[in-house]
Tab-separated table of C-alpha atoms in Angstrom:
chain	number	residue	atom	x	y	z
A	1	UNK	CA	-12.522	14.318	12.335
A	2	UNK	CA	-8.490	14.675	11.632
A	3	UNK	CA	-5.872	14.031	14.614
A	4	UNK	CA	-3.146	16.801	15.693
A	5	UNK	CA	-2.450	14.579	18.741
A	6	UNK	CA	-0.247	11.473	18.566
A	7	UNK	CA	-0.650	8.578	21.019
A	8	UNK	CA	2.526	5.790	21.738
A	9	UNK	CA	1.058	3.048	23.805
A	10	UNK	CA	4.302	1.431	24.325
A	11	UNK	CA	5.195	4.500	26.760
A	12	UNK	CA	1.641	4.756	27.928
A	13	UNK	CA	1.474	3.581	32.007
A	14	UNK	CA	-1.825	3.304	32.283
A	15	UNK	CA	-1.407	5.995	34.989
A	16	UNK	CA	-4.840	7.943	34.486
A	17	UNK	CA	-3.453	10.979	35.056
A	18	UNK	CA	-5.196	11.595	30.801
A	19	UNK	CA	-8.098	10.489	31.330
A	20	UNK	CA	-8.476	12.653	35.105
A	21	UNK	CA	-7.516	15.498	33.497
A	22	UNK	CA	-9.677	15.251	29.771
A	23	UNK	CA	-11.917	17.829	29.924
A	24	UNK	CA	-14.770	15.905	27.601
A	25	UNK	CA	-14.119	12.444	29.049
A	26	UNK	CA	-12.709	11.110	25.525
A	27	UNK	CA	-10.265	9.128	27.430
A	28	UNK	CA	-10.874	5.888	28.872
A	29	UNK	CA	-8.284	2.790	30.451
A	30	UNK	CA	-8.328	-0.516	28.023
A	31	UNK	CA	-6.303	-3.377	29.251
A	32	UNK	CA	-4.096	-0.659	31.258
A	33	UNK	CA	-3.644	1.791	28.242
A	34	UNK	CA	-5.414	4.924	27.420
A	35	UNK	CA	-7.536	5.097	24.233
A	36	UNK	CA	-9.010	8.570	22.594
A	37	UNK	CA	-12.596	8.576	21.772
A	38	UNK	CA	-12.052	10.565	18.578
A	39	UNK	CA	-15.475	11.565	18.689
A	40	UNK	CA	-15.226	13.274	21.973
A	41	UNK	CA	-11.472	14.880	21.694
A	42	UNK	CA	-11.337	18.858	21.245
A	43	UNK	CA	-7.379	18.462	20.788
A	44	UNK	CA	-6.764	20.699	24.018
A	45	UNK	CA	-3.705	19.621	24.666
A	46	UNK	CA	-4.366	19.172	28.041
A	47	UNK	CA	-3.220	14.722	27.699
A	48	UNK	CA	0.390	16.160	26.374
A	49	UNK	CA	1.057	18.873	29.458
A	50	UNK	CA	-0.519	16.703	32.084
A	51	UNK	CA	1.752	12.920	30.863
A	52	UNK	CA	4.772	11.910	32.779
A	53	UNK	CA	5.934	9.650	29.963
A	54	UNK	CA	5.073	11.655	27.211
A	55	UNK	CA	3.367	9.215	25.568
A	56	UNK	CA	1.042	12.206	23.629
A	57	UNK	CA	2.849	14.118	20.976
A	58	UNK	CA	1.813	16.993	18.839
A	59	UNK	CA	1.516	15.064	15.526
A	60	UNK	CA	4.593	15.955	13.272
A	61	UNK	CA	3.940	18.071	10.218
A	62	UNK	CA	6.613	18.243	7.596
A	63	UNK	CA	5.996	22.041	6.827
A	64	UNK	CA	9.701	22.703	6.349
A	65	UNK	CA	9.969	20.042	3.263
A	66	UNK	CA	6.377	21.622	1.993
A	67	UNK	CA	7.859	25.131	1.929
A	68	UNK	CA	11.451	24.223	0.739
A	69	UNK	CA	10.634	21.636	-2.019
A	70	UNK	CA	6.781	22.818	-3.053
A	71	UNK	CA	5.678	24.428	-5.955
A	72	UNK	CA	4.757	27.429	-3.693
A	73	UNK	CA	5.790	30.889	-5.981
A	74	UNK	CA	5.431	32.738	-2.846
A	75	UNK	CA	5.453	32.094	0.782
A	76	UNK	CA	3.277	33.960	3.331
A	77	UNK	CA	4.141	33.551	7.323
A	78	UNK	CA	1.476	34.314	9.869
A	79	UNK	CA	3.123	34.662	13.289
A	80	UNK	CA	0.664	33.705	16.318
A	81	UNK	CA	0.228	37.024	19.059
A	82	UNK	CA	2.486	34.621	21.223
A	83	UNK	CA	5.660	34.684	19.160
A	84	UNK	CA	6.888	37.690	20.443
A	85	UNK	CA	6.582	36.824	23.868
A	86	UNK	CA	9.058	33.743	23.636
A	87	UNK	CA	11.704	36.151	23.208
A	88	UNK	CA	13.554	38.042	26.007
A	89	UNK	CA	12.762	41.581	26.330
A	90	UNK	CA	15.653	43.207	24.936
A	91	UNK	CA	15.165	41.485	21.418
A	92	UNK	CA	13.153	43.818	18.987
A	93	UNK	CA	10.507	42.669	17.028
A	94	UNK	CA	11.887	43.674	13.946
A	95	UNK	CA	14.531	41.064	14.421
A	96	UNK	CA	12.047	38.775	14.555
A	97	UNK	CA	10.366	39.330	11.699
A	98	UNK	CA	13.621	39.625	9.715
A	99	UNK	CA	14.529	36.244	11.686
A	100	UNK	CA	11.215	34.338	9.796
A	101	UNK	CA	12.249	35.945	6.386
A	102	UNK	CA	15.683	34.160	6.525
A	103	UNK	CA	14.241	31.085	6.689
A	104	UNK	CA	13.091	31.353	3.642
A	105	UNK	CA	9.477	33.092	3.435
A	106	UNK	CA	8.510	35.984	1.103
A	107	UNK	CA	6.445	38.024	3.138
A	108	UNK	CA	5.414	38.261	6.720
A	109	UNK	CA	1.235	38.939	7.998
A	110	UNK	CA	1.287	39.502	11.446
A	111	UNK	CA	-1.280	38.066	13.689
A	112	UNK	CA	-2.396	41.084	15.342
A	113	UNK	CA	-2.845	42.818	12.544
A	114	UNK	CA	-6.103	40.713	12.010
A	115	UNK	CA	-6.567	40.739	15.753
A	116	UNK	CA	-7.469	44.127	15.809
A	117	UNK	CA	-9.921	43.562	12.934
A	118	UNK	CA	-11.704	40.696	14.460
A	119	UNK	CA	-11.764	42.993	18.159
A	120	UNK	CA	-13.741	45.787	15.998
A	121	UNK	CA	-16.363	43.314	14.699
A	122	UNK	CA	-16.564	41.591	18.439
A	123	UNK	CA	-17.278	45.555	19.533
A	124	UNK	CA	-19.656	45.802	16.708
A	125	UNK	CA	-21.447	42.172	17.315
A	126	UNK	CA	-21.934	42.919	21.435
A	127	UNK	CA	-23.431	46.017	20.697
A	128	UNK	CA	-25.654	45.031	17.719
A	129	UNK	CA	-27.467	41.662	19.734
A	130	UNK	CA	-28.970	42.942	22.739
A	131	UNK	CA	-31.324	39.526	23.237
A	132	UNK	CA	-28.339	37.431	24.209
A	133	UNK	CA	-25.981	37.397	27.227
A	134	UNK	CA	-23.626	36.715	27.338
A	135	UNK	CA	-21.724	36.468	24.323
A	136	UNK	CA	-18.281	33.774	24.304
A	137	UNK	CA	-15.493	34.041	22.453
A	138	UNK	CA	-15.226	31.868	19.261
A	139	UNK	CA	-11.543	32.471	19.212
A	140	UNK	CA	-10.189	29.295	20.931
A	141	UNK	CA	-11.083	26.029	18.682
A	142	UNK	CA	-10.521	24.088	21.523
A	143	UNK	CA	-13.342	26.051	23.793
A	144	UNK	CA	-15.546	26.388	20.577
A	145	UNK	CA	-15.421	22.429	20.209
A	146	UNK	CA	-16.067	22.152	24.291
A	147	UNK	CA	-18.693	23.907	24.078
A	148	UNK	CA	-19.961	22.117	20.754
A	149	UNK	CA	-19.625	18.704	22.861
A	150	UNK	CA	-20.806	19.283	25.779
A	151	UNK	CA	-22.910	22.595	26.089
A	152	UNK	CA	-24.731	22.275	22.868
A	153	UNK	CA	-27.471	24.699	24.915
A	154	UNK	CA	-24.830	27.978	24.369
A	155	UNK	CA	-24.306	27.227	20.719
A	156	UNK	CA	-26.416	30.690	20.341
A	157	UNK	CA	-24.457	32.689	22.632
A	158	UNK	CA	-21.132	31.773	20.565
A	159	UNK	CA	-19.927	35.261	18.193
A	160	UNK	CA	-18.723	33.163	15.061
A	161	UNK	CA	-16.317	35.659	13.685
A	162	UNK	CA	-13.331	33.347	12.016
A	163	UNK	CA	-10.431	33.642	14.110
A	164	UNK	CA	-7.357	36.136	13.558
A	165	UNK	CA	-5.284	33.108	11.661
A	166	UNK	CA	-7.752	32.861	9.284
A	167	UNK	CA	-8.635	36.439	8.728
A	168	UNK	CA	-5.147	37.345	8.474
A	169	UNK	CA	-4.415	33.988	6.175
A	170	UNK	CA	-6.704	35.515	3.944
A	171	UNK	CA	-5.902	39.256	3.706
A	172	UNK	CA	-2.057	38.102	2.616
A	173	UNK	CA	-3.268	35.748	0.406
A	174	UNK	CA	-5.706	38.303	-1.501
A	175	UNK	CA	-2.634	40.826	-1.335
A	176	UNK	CA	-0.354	38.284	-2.577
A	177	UNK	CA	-2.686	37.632	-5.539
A	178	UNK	CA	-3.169	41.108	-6.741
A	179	UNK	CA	0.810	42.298	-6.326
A	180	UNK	CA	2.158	39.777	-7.752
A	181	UNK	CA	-0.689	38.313	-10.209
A	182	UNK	CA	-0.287	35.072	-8.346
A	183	UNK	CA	-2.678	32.019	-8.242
A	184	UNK	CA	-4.026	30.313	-5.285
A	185	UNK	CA	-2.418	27.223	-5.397
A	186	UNK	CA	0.946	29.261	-6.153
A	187	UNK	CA	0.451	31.012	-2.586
A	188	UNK	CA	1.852	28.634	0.593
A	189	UNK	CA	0.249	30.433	3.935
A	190	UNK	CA	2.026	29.205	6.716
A	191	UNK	CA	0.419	30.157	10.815
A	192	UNK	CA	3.308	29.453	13.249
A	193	UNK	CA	1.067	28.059	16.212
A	194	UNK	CA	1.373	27.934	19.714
A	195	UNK	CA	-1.249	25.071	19.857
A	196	UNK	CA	-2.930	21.663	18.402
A	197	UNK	CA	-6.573	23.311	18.251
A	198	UNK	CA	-4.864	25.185	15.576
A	199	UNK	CA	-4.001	22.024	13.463
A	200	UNK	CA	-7.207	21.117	13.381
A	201	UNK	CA	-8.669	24.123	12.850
A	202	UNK	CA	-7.328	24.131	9.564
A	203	UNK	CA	-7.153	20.555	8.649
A	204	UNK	CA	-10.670	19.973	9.880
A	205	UNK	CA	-12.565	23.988	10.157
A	206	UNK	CA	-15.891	23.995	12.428
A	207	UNK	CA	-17.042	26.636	10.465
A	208	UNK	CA	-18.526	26.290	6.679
A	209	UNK	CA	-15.158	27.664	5.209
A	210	UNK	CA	-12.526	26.456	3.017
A	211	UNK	CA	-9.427	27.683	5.456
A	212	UNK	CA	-7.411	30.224	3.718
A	213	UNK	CA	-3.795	28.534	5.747
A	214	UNK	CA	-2.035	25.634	3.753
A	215	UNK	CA	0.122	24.686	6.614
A	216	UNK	CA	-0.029	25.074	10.314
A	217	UNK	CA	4.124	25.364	11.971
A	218	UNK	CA	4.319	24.609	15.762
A	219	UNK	CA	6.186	27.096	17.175
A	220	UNK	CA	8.383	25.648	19.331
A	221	UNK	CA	9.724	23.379	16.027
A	222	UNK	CA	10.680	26.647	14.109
A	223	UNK	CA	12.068	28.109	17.602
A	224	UNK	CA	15.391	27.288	17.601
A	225	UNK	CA	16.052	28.254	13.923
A	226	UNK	CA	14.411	31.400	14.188
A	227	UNK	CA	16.694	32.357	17.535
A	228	UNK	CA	19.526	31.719	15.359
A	229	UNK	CA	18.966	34.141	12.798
A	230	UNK	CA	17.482	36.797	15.836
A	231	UNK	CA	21.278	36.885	17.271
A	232	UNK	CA	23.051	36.837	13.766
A	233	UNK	CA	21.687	39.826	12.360
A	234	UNK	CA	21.061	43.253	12.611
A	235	UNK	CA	17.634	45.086	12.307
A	236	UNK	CA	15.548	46.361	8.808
A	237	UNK	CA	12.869	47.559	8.183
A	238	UNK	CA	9.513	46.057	9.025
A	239	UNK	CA	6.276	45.978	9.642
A	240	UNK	CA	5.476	46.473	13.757
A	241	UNK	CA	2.636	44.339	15.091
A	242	UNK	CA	-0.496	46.214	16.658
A	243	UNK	CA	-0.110	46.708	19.855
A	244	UNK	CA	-4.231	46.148	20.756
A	245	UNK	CA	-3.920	43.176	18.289
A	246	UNK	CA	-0.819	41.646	20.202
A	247	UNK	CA	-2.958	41.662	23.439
A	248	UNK	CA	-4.493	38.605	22.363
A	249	UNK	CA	-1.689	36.391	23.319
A	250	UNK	CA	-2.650	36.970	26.962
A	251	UNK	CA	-5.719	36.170	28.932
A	252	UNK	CA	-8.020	39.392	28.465
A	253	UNK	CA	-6.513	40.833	26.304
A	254	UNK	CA	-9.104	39.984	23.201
A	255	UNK	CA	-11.613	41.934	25.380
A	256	UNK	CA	-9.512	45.150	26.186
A	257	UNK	CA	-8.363	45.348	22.551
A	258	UNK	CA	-12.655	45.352	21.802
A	259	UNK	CA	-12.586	47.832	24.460
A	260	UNK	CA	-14.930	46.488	26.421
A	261	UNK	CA	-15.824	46.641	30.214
A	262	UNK	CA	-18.325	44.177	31.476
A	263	UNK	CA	-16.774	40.970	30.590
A	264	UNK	CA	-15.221	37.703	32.357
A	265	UNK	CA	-12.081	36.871	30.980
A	266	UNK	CA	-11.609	32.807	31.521
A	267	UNK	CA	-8.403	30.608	31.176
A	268	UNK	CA	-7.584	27.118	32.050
A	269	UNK	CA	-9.991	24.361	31.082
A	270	UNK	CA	-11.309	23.640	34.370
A	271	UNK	CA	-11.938	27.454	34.845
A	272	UNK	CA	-13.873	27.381	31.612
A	273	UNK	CA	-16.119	24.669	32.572
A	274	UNK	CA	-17.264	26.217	35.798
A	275	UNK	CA	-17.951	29.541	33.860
A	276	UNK	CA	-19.877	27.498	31.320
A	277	UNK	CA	-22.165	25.416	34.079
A	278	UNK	CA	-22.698	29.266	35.301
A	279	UNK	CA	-23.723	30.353	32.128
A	280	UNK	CA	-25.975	27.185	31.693
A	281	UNK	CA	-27.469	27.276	34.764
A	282	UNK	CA	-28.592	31.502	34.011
A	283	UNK	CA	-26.151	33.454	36.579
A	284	UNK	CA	-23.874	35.267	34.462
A	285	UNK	CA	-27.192	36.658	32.039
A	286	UNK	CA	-25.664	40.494	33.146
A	287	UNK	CA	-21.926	39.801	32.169
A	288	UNK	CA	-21.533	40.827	27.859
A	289	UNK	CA	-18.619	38.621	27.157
A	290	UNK	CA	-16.865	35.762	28.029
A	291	UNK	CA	-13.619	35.440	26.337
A	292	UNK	CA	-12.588	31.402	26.880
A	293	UNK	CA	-9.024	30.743	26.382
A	294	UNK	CA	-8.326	27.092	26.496
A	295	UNK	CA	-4.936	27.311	27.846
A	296	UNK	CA	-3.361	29.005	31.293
A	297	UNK	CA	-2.871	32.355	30.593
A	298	UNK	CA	-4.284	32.374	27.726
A	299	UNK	CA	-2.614	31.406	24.199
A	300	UNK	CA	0.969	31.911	25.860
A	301	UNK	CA	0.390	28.923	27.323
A	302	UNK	CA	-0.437	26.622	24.492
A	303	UNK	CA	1.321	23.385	23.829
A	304	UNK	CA	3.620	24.139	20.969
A	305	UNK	CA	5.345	27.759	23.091
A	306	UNK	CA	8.903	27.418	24.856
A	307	UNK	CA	8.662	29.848	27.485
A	308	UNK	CA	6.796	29.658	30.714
A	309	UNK	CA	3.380	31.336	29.887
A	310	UNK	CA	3.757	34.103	32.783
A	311	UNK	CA	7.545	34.732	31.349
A	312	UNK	CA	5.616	34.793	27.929
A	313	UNK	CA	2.569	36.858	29.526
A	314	UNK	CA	5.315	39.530	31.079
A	315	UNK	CA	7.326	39.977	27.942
A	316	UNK	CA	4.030	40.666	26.079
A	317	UNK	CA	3.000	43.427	28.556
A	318	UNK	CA	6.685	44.645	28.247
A	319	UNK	CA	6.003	44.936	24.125
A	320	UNK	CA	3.122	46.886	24.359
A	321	UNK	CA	4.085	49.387	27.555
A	322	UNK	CA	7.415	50.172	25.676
A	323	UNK	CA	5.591	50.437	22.342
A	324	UNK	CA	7.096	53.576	20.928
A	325	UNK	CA	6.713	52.364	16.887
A	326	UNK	CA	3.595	53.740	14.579
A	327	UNK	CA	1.563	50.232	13.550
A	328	UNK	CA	0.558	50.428	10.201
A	329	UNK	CA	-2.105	48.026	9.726
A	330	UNK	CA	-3.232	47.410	6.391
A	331	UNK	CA	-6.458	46.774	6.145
A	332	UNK	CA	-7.564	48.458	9.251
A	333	UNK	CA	-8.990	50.665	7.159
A	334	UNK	CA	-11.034	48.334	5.356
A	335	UNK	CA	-12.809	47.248	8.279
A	336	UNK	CA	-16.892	48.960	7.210
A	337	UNK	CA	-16.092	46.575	4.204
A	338	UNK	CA	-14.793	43.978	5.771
A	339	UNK	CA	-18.014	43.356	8.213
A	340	UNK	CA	-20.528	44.756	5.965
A	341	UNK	CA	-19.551	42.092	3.543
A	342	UNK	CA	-19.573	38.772	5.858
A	343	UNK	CA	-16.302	37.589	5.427
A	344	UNK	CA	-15.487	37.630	9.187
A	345	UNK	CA	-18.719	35.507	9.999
A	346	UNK	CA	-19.237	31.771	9.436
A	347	UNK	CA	-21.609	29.400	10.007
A	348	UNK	CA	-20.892	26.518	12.099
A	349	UNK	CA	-20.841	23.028	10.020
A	350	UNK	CA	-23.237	20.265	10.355
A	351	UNK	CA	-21.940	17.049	11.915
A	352	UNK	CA	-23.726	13.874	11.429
A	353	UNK	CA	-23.239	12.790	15.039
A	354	UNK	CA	-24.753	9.145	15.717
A	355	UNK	CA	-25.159	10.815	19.294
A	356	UNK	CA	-27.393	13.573	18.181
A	357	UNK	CA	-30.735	13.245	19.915
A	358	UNK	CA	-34.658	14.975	19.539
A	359	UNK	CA	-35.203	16.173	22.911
A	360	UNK	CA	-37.345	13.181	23.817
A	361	UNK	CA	-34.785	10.915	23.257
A	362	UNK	CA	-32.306	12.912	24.732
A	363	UNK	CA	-34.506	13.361	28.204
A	364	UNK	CA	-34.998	9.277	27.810
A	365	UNK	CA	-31.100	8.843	27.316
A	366	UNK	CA	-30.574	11.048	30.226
A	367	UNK	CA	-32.737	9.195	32.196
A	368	UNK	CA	-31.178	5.737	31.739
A	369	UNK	CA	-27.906	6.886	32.476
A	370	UNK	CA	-28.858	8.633	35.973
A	371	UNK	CA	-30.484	5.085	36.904
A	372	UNK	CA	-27.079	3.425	36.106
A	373	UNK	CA	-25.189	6.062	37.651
A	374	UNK	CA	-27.151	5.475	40.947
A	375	UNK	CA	-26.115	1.882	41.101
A	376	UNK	CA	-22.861	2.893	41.034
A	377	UNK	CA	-20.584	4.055	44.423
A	378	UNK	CA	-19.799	7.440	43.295
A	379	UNK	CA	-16.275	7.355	44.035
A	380	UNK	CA	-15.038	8.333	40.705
A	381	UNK	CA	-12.245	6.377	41.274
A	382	UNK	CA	-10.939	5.779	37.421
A	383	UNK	CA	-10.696	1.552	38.292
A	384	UNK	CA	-13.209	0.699	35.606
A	385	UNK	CA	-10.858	3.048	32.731
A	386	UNK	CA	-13.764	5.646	32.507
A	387	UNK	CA	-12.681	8.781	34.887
A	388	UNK	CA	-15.973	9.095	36.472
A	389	UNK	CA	-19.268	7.128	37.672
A	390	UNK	CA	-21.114	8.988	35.332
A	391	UNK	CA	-19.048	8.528	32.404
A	392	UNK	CA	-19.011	4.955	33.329
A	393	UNK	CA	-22.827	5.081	33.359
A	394	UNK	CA	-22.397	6.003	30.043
A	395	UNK	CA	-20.292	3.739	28.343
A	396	UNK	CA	-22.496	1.312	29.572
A	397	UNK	CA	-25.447	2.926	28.266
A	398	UNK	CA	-23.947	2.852	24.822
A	399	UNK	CA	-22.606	-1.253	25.536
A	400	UNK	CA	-19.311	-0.067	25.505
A	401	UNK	CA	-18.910	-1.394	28.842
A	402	UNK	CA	-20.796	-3.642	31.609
A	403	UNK	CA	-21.960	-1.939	34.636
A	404	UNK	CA	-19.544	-5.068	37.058
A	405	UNK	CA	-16.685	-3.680	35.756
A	406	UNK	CA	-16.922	-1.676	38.480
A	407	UNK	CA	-13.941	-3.031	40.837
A	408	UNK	CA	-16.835	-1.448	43.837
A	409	UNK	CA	-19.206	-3.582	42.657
A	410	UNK	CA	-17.260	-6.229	42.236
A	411	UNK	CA	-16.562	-6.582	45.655
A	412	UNK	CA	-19.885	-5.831	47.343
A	413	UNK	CA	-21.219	-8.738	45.158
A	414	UNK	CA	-18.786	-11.607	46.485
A	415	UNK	CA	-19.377	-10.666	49.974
């Protein structure tokens, strides 16, 4: 697996704080620093909001020098559904767009654009499998890989339509291609981001997929340049975002934009984990859909935005109440084709996991790791660098730690 998330020991202080707050335990305490179990990390995001010192960065990509000094003939830029909301609410979106232009790229493909798409097919997908329920969102890489890692049971309630970067990265480039009789190694899609899942989403896809983006922008390092260029000029023409697409910025929003009723809309990685034990354990089999946004209010509040997510959240409700533009989508139209062809599914890709077990095995791992777990207090007190009793169960399990370094333990034996 690649890395979107940057570590600096030197500024690490062995605080916990990471490793309380991981969501798939991939972060233990060695020798008073943190260390990443690659194997384990869904790059959430959660280890850079939740660090005092900042010792987790975003890890730098030098998309500026790619699209400046490439060989790119043409450059494509696919806003997320959050840009618009980092702006105040008297700034039109046609500045915006005009704003990402100046900086240099040929053509703009907005986001919701392909949101609206991908809501159709979610419509289309919830009403065509009756067997299953309920569906979840595929939408958030960092829920999918959650999910992936540590509900591997709900893998057949996921709808694997690729997500709206990738559907709209490859609508511009196939438009780009015919216009201008362009290559694809002559096309540079950029997706400005409001998150790491993105990163990897693109530099290493869960699905069976060449990605269709070349380069992956966090937003808040194209922020400032772009609110430059929104005061200095006046407004074109452009092409207006959807307003149903746009709704995916915000928590729910993927669901009303399917129009759909009986769903659970989920945000927050600790909320998603107690819907997922729910679903797991059989109570939610009369809810359709669970849309599972990784971050608190949904993809406004992803790593990479600048404004508060409910700021963000409230200028996005603003857009679409005072939408008084016609949206001209195009290749809403093309949707029967679209779907009927496949191009929105995907398969998920195999992973030769040294952890993947036959059931037997897994029952007998299981097993092992309860009995170890028993010996220990149950205080989940982080003092052995694993965040729980469990997880330090575990490590021991796989000799990556001995059960006595348990400071508990410990104790109880010298007296």
């Amino acid at each position: 697996m690649n890395f979107s998330i940057m570590f600096d020991k030197e500024k690490c202080k062995g605080c916990t704080n990471c490793m309380k707050r991981c969501p798939t335990q991939a972060i233990r305490l060695i020798d008073g620093k943190a260390f990443i179990n690659s194997t384990k990390c869904i790059h959430c995001g959660e280890c850079i909001k939740i660090c005092p010192y900042s010792a987790y960065t975003p890890e730098p990509i030098e998309w500026y020098e790619e699209m400046h000094y490439s060989s790119y003939k043409y450059k494509i830029a696919i806003p997320g559904t959050t840009l618009y909301g980092q702006f105040p609410k008297k700034i039109d979106i046609c500045r915006v767009q005009n704003a990402i232009l100046k900086l240099g790229f040929d053509y703009v493909y907005d986001a919701s654009w392909a949101a609206e798409i991908v809501a159709k097919a979610i419509a289309k997908k919830i009403g065509k499998e009756k067997m299953i329920r309920p569906l979840i969102s595929a939408n958030c890489p960092a829920a999918v890989r959650l999910i992936k890692n540590r509900y591997p049971s709900l893998m057949d309630n996921l709808i694997l339509l690729k997500e709206p970067m990738e559907i709209g990265a490859m609508m511009a480039r196939e438009r780009a291609k015919k216009l201008y009789n362009l290559k694809d190694d002559e096309i540079g899609v950029f997706y400005i981001s409001p998150c790491p899942a993105k990163l990897l989403a693109v530099t290493d896809p869960i699905g069976n997929y060449k990605p269709s983006v070349d380069w992956v922008i966090p937003l808040n390092t194209i922020y400032g340049d772009l609110y430059r260029e929104v005061l200095s000029q006046d407004n074109k023409t452009c092409s207006y975002p959807s307003a149903s697409g746009i709704k995916w910025a915000v928590s729910g929003g993927q669901s009303e934009s399917a129009g759909l009723n009986n769903y659970i809309a989920v945000n927050g990685m600790e909320n998603i984990i107690q819907i997922l034990d729910e679903i797991e354990n059989g109570r939610l089999n009369d809810v359709d859909y669970v849309e599972a946004l990784a971050c608190v209010q949904g993809c406004v509040g992803g790593t990479f935005n600048v404004v508060n997510p409910f700021v963000a959240s409230s200028n996005i409700k603003n857009i679409i109440s005072c939408a008084d533009y016609e949206c001209i989508n195009p290749d809403l139209d093309r949707f029967e084709e679209l779907y009927e062809s496949g191009v929105l599914k995907y398969r998920l890709m195999e992973e030769n996991n040294p952890n993947n077990f036959n059931m037997k095995e897994a029952i007998e791992r299981s097993e092992k790791i309860k009995e170890i777990t028993d010996l220990l207090p149950g205080l989940d007190c982080g003092s052995c660098g694993a965040p729980t009793c469990s997880a330090h169960a575990e490590d021991v399990y796989n000799n990556q730690s001995k059960l006595y370094d348990c400071v508990v333990l410990r104790a109880n034996e010298k007296r």
